[in-house]
Coordinates of C-alpha atoms and ligand atoms in Angstrom, one line a residue:
M603 CA -69.8 -9.3 54.3
S604 CA -67.5 -6.6 55.5
I605 CA -64.8 -4.9 53.6
T606 CA -61.2 -4.4 54.7
L607 CA -59.8 -0.9 54.1
S608 CA -56.1 0.1 54.3
L609 CA -53.9 3.0 53.4
R610 CA -50.7 3.4 51.4
G611 CA -48.6 6.0 49.7
G612 CA -46.5 6.0 46.6
D613 CA -47.1 6.1 42.9
P614 CA -50.4 4.5 41.9
A615 CA -48.6 3.2 38.8
R616 CA -46.8 0.8 41.0
V617 CA -49.8 -0.6 42.9
A618 CA -50.4 -4.2 41.9
T619 CA -54.2 -4.4 41.9
P620 CA -56.9 -5.8 39.7
L621 CA -58.6 -2.4 39.7
L622 CA -57.4 1.1 40.3
A623 CA -60.1 3.8 40.5
V624 CA -58.7 7.2 39.6
G625 CA -60.7 10.3 40.5
L626 CA -60.2 13.2 38.0
H627 CA -61.6 16.7 38.0
S628 CA -63.4 18.1 35.0
G629 CA -61.4 20.6 32.8
G630 CA -59.6 18.3 30.4
V631 CA -56.2 18.4 32.3
F632 CA -54.6 15.1 33.0
P633 CA -52.6 15.3 36.3
R634 CA -48.9 15.3 35.9
V635 CA -48.4 13.0 38.9
L636 CA -50.0 10.2 37.0
A637 CA -47.4 10.3 34.2
A638 CA -46.0 6.9 35.1
L639 CA -49.5 5.4 35.1
D640 CA -50.3 6.9 31.8
R641 CA -47.0 5.6 30.3
A642 CA -47.8 2.1 31.6
Y643 CA -51.1 2.4 29.8
G644 CA -49.4 3.5 26.6
G645 CA -50.8 7.1 26.9
V646 CA -54.4 6.1 26.6
L647 CA -55.4 7.7 29.9
S648 CA -54.3 11.2 29.1
R649 CA -55.6 10.7 25.5
A650 CA -59.1 9.8 26.9
V651 CA -59.0 13.1 28.8
R652 CA -57.5 15.1 25.9
Q653 CA -60.0 13.8 23.4
G654 CA -63.0 14.3 25.7
D655 CA -63.8 10.6 25.9
F656 CA -63.6 11.2 29.7
K657 CA -64.7 14.7 30.8
G658 CA -64.4 14.3 34.6
A659 CA -68.0 15.2 35.1
R660 CA -69.6 14.1 38.4
D661 CA -70.7 10.4 38.3
E662 CA -69.0 9.8 34.9
S663 CA -66.8 6.8 34.7
L664 CA -64.7 5.0 32.1
L665 CA -63.1 1.6 32.4
I666 CA -59.7 1.0 30.7
V667 CA -58.1 -2.4 30.6
G668 CA -54.3 -2.4 30.9
S669 CA -51.7 -4.7 29.4
G670 CA -48.7 -4.8 31.6
R671 CA -47.5 -4.2 35.1
G672 CA -49.2 -2.2 37.9
P673 CA -53.0 -2.0 38.0
A674 CA -54.7 -4.5 35.7
R675 CA -57.5 -2.0 35.0
V676 CA -58.1 1.7 35.5
L677 CA -61.5 3.1 36.2
L678 CA -61.5 6.8 35.6
V679 CA -64.1 8.4 37.9
G680 CA -65.4 12.0 37.5
L681 CA -65.0 14.4 40.4
G682 CA -66.9 17.2 38.7
E683 CA -66.6 20.9 39.6
S684 CA -67.8 21.2 43.1
S685 CA -65.3 22.6 45.6
D686 CA -66.7 20.6 48.5
T687 CA -63.9 18.1 48.4
Y688 CA -65.2 15.9 51.2
A689 CA -68.5 15.4 49.4
V690 CA -66.9 15.0 46.0
I691 CA -64.5 12.3 47.2
T692 CA -67.2 10.5 49.1
R693 CA -69.4 10.4 46.1
A694 CA -66.6 9.3 43.7
A695 CA -65.4 6.6 46.1
T696 CA -68.9 5.3 46.5
L697 CA -69.4 5.0 42.8
A698 CA -65.9 3.3 42.5
G699 CA -66.8 0.9 45.3
R700 CA -70.1 0.1 43.7
K701 CA -68.5 -0.7 40.3
G702 CA -65.7 -2.6 42.0
N703 CA -68.2 -4.7 43.8
S704 CA -70.2 -5.5 40.7
M705 CA -67.1 -6.2 38.5
G706 CA -66.1 -9.2 40.7
V707 CA -62.5 -8.0 41.2
R708 CA -62.5 -8.7 45.0
R709 CA -59.8 -6.1 45.5
M710 CA -59.3 -2.5 44.4
A711 CA -57.4 0.7 45.0
F712 CA -58.6 4.3 45.0
W713 CA -56.6 7.3 44.1
A714 CA -57.6 11.0 43.7
P715 CA -55.5 14.1 43.8
Q716 CA -54.1 15.0 47.2
L717 CA -55.9 12.5 49.4
S718 CA -54.9 13.2 53.0
G719 CA -56.7 13.5 56.3
D720 CA -60.4 14.3 55.8
T721 CA -60.5 13.2 52.2
V722 CA -59.0 9.8 53.2
E723 CA -61.9 9.5 55.6
A724 CA -64.3 10.4 52.7
A725 CA -62.6 7.8 50.4
A726 CA -62.7 5.0 53.0
F727 CA -66.3 5.7 53.9
G728 CA -67.3 6.0 50.2
L729 CA -65.6 2.7 49.3
S730 CA -67.3 0.9 52.2
R731 CA -70.7 2.4 51.3
G732 CA -70.4 1.6 47.6
A733 CA -69.4 -2.0 48.3
W734 CA -72.4 -2.6 50.5
D735 CA -75.0 -5.0 49.2
F736 CA -77.4 -7.5 50.6
T737 CA -77.5 -11.0 49.2
D738 CA -78.6 -13.1 52.2
Y739 CA -81.6 -14.5 50.5
K740 CA -80.2 -15.1 47.0
T741 CA -79.4 -18.7 46.4
Q742 CA -75.8 -18.9 45.5
P743 CA -74.9 -20.4 42.1
A744 CA -72.1 -23.0 41.7
A745 CA -68.7 -21.8 43.0
K746 CA -67.3 -20.9 39.6
D747 CA -70.2 -18.5 38.7
R748 CA -70.5 -17.1 42.2
P749 CA -70.4 -13.3 42.3
K750 CA -67.2 -12.1 43.9
P751 CA -67.9 -9.2 46.2
L752 CA -65.4 -6.5 47.0
V753 CA -63.6 -7.5 50.2
E754 CA -60.6 -5.3 50.2
A755 CA -59.8 -1.7 49.2
V756 CA -56.7 0.4 49.5
V757 CA -56.7 4.2 49.6
I758 CA -53.6 5.7 48.0
A759 CA -52.8 8.9 49.9
T760 CA -50.2 11.6 49.8
N761 CA -49.8 11.5 53.5
A762 CA -50.5 7.8 54.4
R763 CA -48.8 7.9 57.8
G764 CA -50.6 11.0 59.0
S765 CA -54.0 9.8 57.7
Q766 CA -54.4 6.6 59.8
A767 CA -56.9 8.2 62.2
A768 CA -58.9 9.5 59.2
L769 CA -58.9 6.0 57.7
A770 CA -60.2 4.6 61.0
A771 CA -62.9 7.2 61.1
G772 CA -63.9 6.4 57.6
I773 CA -64.1 2.7 58.5
A774 CA -66.1 3.5 61.6
L775 CA -68.6 5.5 59.6
G776 CA -68.8 2.8 57.0
E777 CA -69.4 0.0 59.5
G778 CA -72.1 2.1 61.3
Q779 CA -73.9 2.7 58.1
R780 CA -73.6 -0.9 57.1
I781 CA -75.3 -2.0 60.3
A782 CA -78.1 0.4 59.7
R783 CA -78.6 -0.5 56.1
R784 CA -78.6 -4.2 56.9
L785 CA -81.1 -3.9 59.6
Q786 CA -83.3 -1.8 57.3
Q787 CA -83.1 -4.3 54.5
L788 CA -83.9 -7.4 56.6
P789 CA -87.5 -8.3 56.2
G790 CA -90.0 -7.7 58.9
N791 CA -90.3 -11.3 59.8
V792 CA -86.6 -11.4 60.6
C793 CA -85.9 -7.9 61.9
T794 CA -88.3 -8.0 64.8
P795 CA -88.2 -5.8 67.9
E796 CA -86.4 -8.8 69.5
H797 CA -83.8 -8.8 66.7
L798 CA -83.2 -5.0 67.1
A799 CA -82.6 -5.7 70.8
R800 CA -80.2 -8.5 70.0
M801 CA -78.3 -6.2 67.7
A802 CA -78.1 -3.5 70.4
R803 CA -76.7 -6.1 72.8
D804 CA -74.2 -7.2 70.2
I805 CA -73.0 -3.6 69.7
G806 CA -72.9 -3.2 73.5
K807 CA -70.8 -6.3 73.9
R808 CA -68.3 -5.2 71.2
H809 CA -67.8 -1.9 72.8
T810 CA -68.7 -2.5 76.5
L811 CA -71.7 -0.2 76.5
R812 CA -74.6 -0.7 78.9
V813 CA -77.6 -2.0 77.1
S814 CA -81.1 -2.3 78.7
V815 CA -84.1 -3.9 77.1
Y816 CA -87.6 -3.5 78.4
G817 CA -90.6 -5.6 77.2
R818 CA -94.4 -5.3 77.5
R819 CA -94.5 -5.9 81.2
D820 CA -91.9 -3.2 81.9
L821 CA -93.8 -0.8 79.6
K822 CA -96.9 -1.4 81.7
R823 CA -95.0 -0.7 84.9
L824 CA -93.6 2.5 83.3
K825 CA -97.2 3.5 82.4
M826 CA -96.4 3.8 78.7
E827 CA -100.0 3.5 77.6
S828 CA -99.3 5.3 74.3
F829 CA -96.5 3.0 73.2
L830 CA -98.5 0.0 74.4
A831 CA -101.5 1.1 72.4
V832 CA -99.5 0.5 69.2
A833 CA -98.2 -2.8 70.5
A834 CA -101.7 -4.0 71.4
G835 CA -102.3 -5.5 68.0
T836 CA -99.2 -7.8 67.9
P837 CA -98.2 -10.9 69.9
Q838 CA -94.6 -9.9 69.5
D839 CA -93.0 -8.4 72.5
P840 CA -92.5 -4.6 72.1
K841 CA -89.1 -3.4 73.1
L842 CA -87.8 -0.2 74.6
I843 CA -84.0 -0.4 74.0
V844 CA -81.5 1.8 75.7
V845 CA -77.8 1.9 74.8
E846 CA -75.5 4.0 76.9
Y847 CA -72.1 5.1 75.6
R848 CA -69.9 6.9 78.1
G849 CA -67.1 8.6 76.1
G850 CA -67.4 12.0 77.9
R851 CA -66.7 13.2 81.4
R852 CA -68.4 11.4 84.2
G853 CA -71.6 13.1 85.0
E854 CA -71.7 15.1 81.9
A855 CA -75.2 15.4 80.4
P856 CA -75.5 13.0 77.4
V857 CA -76.8 13.6 73.9
A858 CA -79.9 11.4 73.5
L859 CA -80.5 9.8 70.1
V860 CA -84.0 8.5 69.7
G861 CA -85.3 6.2 67.0
K862 CA -88.7 5.0 65.7
G863 CA -88.4 1.2 65.4
L864 CA -91.6 0.1 63.7
C865 CA -90.5 -3.3 62.3
F866 CA -93.7 -3.2 60.2
D867 CA -96.4 -0.6 59.9
S868 CA -99.6 -2.0 58.3
G869 CA -101.5 1.1 59.6
G870 CA -103.4 -1.1 62.1
I871 CA -107.2 -0.7 62.0
S872 CA -106.7 2.4 59.8
I873 CA -105.1 0.0 57.4
K874 CA -102.8 1.2 54.6
P875 CA -103.5 0.4 50.9
A876 CA -101.9 -2.9 49.7
Q877 CA -99.9 -1.1 47.1
G878 CA -96.4 -0.4 48.5
M879 CA -97.2 -1.6 51.9
E880 CA -94.1 -3.8 51.8
M881 CA -92.0 -0.6 52.1
M882 CA -93.2 -0.4 55.7
K883 CA -90.6 -2.8 56.8
Y884 CA -88.4 0.3 56.6
D885 CA -90.4 1.9 59.3
M886 CA -87.6 1.0 61.7
S887 CA -85.1 3.2 59.9
G888 CA -84.8 5.7 62.8
A889 CA -83.9 2.8 65.1
A890 CA -81.4 1.4 62.6
G891 CA -79.9 4.9 62.5
V892 CA -79.5 5.0 66.2
L893 CA -77.8 1.6 66.3
G894 CA -75.5 2.3 63.4
A895 CA -74.6 5.6 65.0
M896 CA -73.8 4.0 68.3
E897 CA -71.5 1.5 66.5
A898 CA -69.7 4.3 64.7
I899 CA -69.5 6.6 67.8
A900 CA -68.0 3.8 69.9
R901 CA -65.5 2.9 67.2
M902 CA -64.4 6.5 66.9
K903 CA -64.2 6.8 70.7
L904 CA -65.9 10.2 70.6
T905 CA -65.4 12.1 73.9
V906 CA -69.1 12.6 74.5
N907 CA -71.7 10.8 76.5
V908 CA -74.5 9.4 74.3
V909 CA -77.6 7.5 75.1
G910 CA -79.5 5.8 72.3
L911 CA -83.2 5.1 72.8
I912 CA -85.4 3.0 70.6
G913 CA -89.1 2.2 70.7
S914 CA -89.8 -0.9 68.7
T915 CA -92.9 -2.9 67.8
T916 CA -95.2 -3.5 64.8
N917 CA -98.5 -1.8 64.0
M918 CA -101.1 -4.5 63.3
P919 CA -104.9 -4.7 63.1
S920 CA -106.4 -7.4 65.3
G921 CA -109.1 -8.0 67.9
T922 CA -106.8 -6.7 70.6
S923 CA -105.4 -3.7 68.7
M924 CA -106.1 0.0 69.4
N925 CA -109.1 1.5 67.6
P926 CA -109.9 4.9 66.2
G927 CA -111.5 6.9 69.0
D928 CA -109.5 5.2 71.8
V929 CA -108.0 7.5 74.5
V930 CA -104.8 6.7 76.3
T931 CA -102.6 8.4 78.9
A932 CA -99.0 8.6 78.0
S933 CA -96.3 8.2 80.7
N934 CA -95.9 12.0 81.1
G935 CA -99.6 12.3 82.0
T936 CA -100.8 13.7 78.6
T937 CA -104.0 12.2 77.4
I938 CA -104.2 11.3 73.7
E939 CA -107.1 10.7 71.4
I940 CA -106.2 8.2 68.8
L941 CA -108.1 9.2 65.7
N942 CA -106.0 7.3 63.2
T943 CA -104.1 4.2 64.2
D944 CA -101.7 4.7 61.3
A945 CA -100.3 7.7 63.1
E946 CA -98.5 5.3 65.4
G947 CA -94.9 6.4 65.3
R948 CA -95.7 9.5 67.3
L949 CA -97.5 7.3 69.9
V950 CA -94.4 5.2 70.3
L951 CA -92.0 8.1 70.4
A952 CA -94.2 10.0 72.9
D953 CA -93.4 7.6 75.7
V954 CA -89.7 7.1 74.6
L955 CA -89.2 10.9 74.5
A956 CA -90.8 11.2 78.0
Y957 CA -88.6 8.3 79.2
S958 CA -85.4 10.1 78.0
A959 CA -86.0 12.6 80.9
R960 CA -84.3 10.3 83.3
F961 CA -81.0 10.7 81.5
K962 CA -81.2 14.5 81.9
P963 CA -80.0 14.9 78.3
A964 CA -78.1 18.0 77.1
A965 CA -80.0 17.6 73.8
I966 CA -82.4 15.2 72.1
I967 CA -82.4 14.3 68.5
D968 CA -85.1 11.9 67.3
A969 CA -85.3 10.3 63.8
A970 CA -88.4 8.7 62.4
T971 CA -90.0 7.7 59.2
L972 CA -92.9 9.7 60.5
T973 CA -95.1 11.2 57.8
G974 CA -95.9 10.6 54.1
A975 CA -96.5 14.4 54.1
C976 CA -92.8 14.9 54.5
V977 CA -92.2 13.0 51.2
V978 CA -94.8 15.2 49.5
A979 CA -93.1 18.3 50.9
L980 CA -89.4 17.5 50.4
G981 CA -89.3 14.4 48.2
N982 CA -86.4 12.0 48.7
S983 CA -83.6 14.6 48.8
A984 CA -84.0 16.2 52.2
T985 CA -84.9 15.2 55.7
G986 CA -87.5 17.4 57.4
V987 CA -85.9 19.1 60.4
M988 CA -88.0 20.7 63.3
G989 CA -87.4 21.4 66.9
N990 CA -88.0 23.5 70.0
D991 CA -84.6 25.4 69.9
D992 CA -83.4 27.3 66.8
A993 CA -79.7 27.0 67.8
L994 CA -80.0 23.2 68.0
V995 CA -81.9 23.1 64.7
D996 CA -79.0 25.0 63.1
E997 CA -76.5 22.7 64.7
V998 CA -78.3 19.6 63.4
L999 CA -78.7 21.1 59.9
L1000 CA -75.0 21.7 59.8
A1001 CA -74.2 18.2 61.0
A1002 CA -76.6 16.8 58.4
R1003 CA -74.9 18.7 55.6
R1004 CA -71.4 17.6 56.7
G1005 CA -72.6 14.0 56.7
G1006 CA -74.0 14.4 53.2
E1007 CA -77.6 13.9 54.4
P1008 CA -79.1 17.3 53.8
G1009 CA -82.0 18.4 55.9
W1010 CA -84.4 21.3 55.5
P1011 CA -86.2 23.2 58.2
L1012 CA -90.0 23.4 58.6
P1013 CA -91.7 25.9 60.9
M1014 CA -93.1 25.0 64.3
W1015 CA -95.4 28.0 64.9
D1016 CA -97.9 27.7 67.7
E1017 CA -100.7 28.4 65.1
Y1018 CA -100.4 24.8 63.9
K1019 CA -101.0 23.5 67.4
E1020 CA -104.7 24.2 67.1
M1021 CA -104.9 21.4 64.5
I1022 CA -104.0 18.7 67.1
K1023 CA -106.1 20.0 70.0
G1024 CA -108.1 17.1 71.4
D1025 CA -111.9 17.1 71.4
I1026 CA -112.2 15.0 74.6
A1027 CA -108.5 14.6 75.5
D1028 CA -105.5 16.9 75.6
I1029 CA -104.3 16.2 72.2
K1030 CA -105.2 14.1 69.1
N1031 CA -102.8 12.0 67.1
I1032 CA -103.6 13.5 63.7
G1033 CA -104.1 17.1 62.5
G1034 CA -106.1 18.2 59.5
R1035 CA -105.3 17.7 55.9
G1036 CA -102.4 20.2 55.7
A1037 CA -99.0 20.4 57.4
G1038 CA -98.9 16.8 58.4
T1039 CA -95.2 16.8 59.0
I1040 CA -95.4 19.8 61.3
T1041 CA -98.4 18.7 63.3
A1042 CA -96.6 15.3 63.8
A1043 CA -93.6 17.2 65.2
L1044 CA -95.8 19.4 67.4
F1045 CA -97.3 16.3 68.8
L1046 CA -93.9 15.0 69.7
R1047 CA -92.9 18.3 71.3
E1048 CA -95.5 17.7 74.0
F1049 CA -93.5 14.8 75.3
V1050 CA -90.0 16.3 75.2
P1051 CA -88.8 16.8 78.8
A1052 CA -89.2 20.4 80.0
G1053 CA -86.3 22.6 79.2
V1054 CA -84.4 20.2 77.0
P1055 CA -83.4 21.3 73.5
W1056 CA -84.8 18.9 71.0
V1057 CA -84.7 18.3 67.2
H1058 CA -86.9 15.9 65.2
L1059 CA -85.8 14.4 61.9
D1060 CA -88.5 13.2 59.6
I1061 CA -86.7 10.7 57.4
A1062 CA -89.7 9.3 55.6
G1063 CA -88.3 10.4 52.3
T1064 CA -84.6 9.9 52.9
A1065 CA -84.3 6.5 54.7
Y1066 CA -84.8 4.4 51.7
S1067 CA -85.0 4.8 47.9
E1068 CA -87.7 3.2 45.8
T1069 CA -85.5 3.5 42.7
D1070 CA -81.9 2.7 41.8
L1071 CA -79.8 5.8 42.1
V1072 CA -76.2 6.4 40.9
I1073 CA -74.8 6.2 44.3
I1074 CA -77.4 4.3 46.3
P1075 CA -79.1 1.2 44.9
K1076 CA -82.8 0.8 45.4
G1077 CA -83.3 0.1 49.1
P1078 CA -82.0 1.5 52.4
T1079 CA -79.8 4.6 52.5
G1080 CA -78.5 4.4 56.0
V1081 CA -79.9 7.9 56.8
P1082 CA -79.6 9.2 59.5
V1083 CA -76.4 7.5 60.7
R1084 CA -74.1 10.2 59.4
T1085 CA -76.2 13.1 60.7
F1086 CA -76.2 11.5 64.2
V1087 CA -72.5 10.9 64.2
E1088 CA -71.5 14.3 62.8
F1089 CA -73.7 15.9 65.4
V1090 CA -72.0 14.0 68.2
R1091 CA -68.6 14.6 66.6
G1092 CA -69.3 18.3 66.5
R1093 CA -70.0 18.3 70.3
A1094 CA -66.7 16.4 70.9
R1095 CA -64.5 19.1 69.4
Ligands
BES61 N1 -94.6 5.2 58.7 C1 -95.6 6.1 58.2 C2 -95.1 7.2 57.4 C3 -94.4 7.0 56.1 C4 -95.2 7.1 54.9 C5 -93.1 6.7 56.0 C6 -94.5 6.8 53.7 C7 -92.5 6.4 54.8 C8 -93.2 6.5 53.7 C9 -96.4 6.6 59.4 O1 -96.6 5.8 60.5 C10 -97.8 6.9 58.9 O2 -98.5 6.0 58.5 N2 -98.1 8.2 58.8 C11 -99.4 8.6 58.4 C12 -99.9 9.7 59.3 C13 -101.3 10.1 59.0 C14 -102.2 9.0 59.3 C15 -101.6 11.4 59.8 C16 -99.2 9.1 56.9 O3 -98.2 9.8 56.6 O4 -100.1 8.9 56.1
MN62 MN1 -98.3 4.5 60.2
ZN63 ZN1 -95.2 4.3 60.7

């Protein structure tokens, strides 16, 4: 279910709402502009701050039930000490949205000091993100005990009129991320390559984008032996999905966003251990990121041409699957020795990256849950960022930071390339024991069209969370939707 967001001005004391979330900084000072609200609450709000019951620390919250007019409840939410207002408001609004959603109030309002422009966007996005959940497969109890999700939220701003565009942007970002998280969370038997293609067509219809979908027969015609090797083990039709958004000048080179769309990765013949294998439904998170970003970019009408490219299939062992030792020729002519069938993402992306050449992109960014090694190196707090162009790497790192999805660079020195030199073919699909994230990226680099700046995002550690976090519940995070959108936005300015 989606959430309706709106904007208003005025004194929060006068907003009739079942729940008003109030963002407060740390430091023990109760803001004077909330005097009327404090009075309506008999002074307990300022007292809570004065007494230190509520310190305003990041992620802190305190619920206070009112007795009279105005907001029926106030949820104080800590903003902490950071000076990065956009990030602070995003986080607080997410927490507020999450609480509002679980409290069953249906509607809520959000106030923080001086919300206007950018911070209205942050609040709207945060509320939308916080309210996200996924209950499709939970049998609903009788109507009276049914959980009441948050369906409406109002942002109270100091400059409501002037912040409408910012609100729209926040909604766009929220909807884009919702699409991604939903696709991620759908199980592999529902979110198939066919399903991703359907979703792409859906987005295309909504925003009149050109969507092209290619199946196994087309991939054969395109000589995508590398992609097809991965798809050889599954009866499902693999899909190469292309979504074209034309928001820039006619003929202007597009930004290419490329996503790994493995709807399930069993490892194939090099099969994975049973423990945790269910997490490999998330192996299509890069593709989900591309689709979510296309939705947000189209909603925001960014003045840039963007082409989204997705390679989607599943990686299964079978009598028809690829085997260790197999050699294939990718569509760019490079021969690949497949030594481990579990290093399948790079095999799919090889042909998709090569295919992107026909769009003559100004830049390519790919996102893939590509290596467990990236989780070892960076954990769950940073995306691995590598590329063939330092300026583009920096541009993407900045975009990632703006979007609250931090990335960290890893080196791409030629020394590492030795590790994936083929014995009987040009290149092999695994390196040695070390530097697995880097050798995977170096493998991809071989398929990037000549002369095109390219950045690879390894989102294996950031696309989903295996534990419940303050801001994000266990499950999909929607990374890298924001990174993609912030990058394209940066190019639109
Ligand atoms: N999809 C996995 C990578 C992955 C691992 C993502 C853990 C998220 C969490 C990828 O296809 C894979 O299996 N990579 C192998 C590569 C290895 C065989 C060189 C890996 O990381 O073990
Ligand atoms: Mn794999
Ligand atoms: Zn994989």
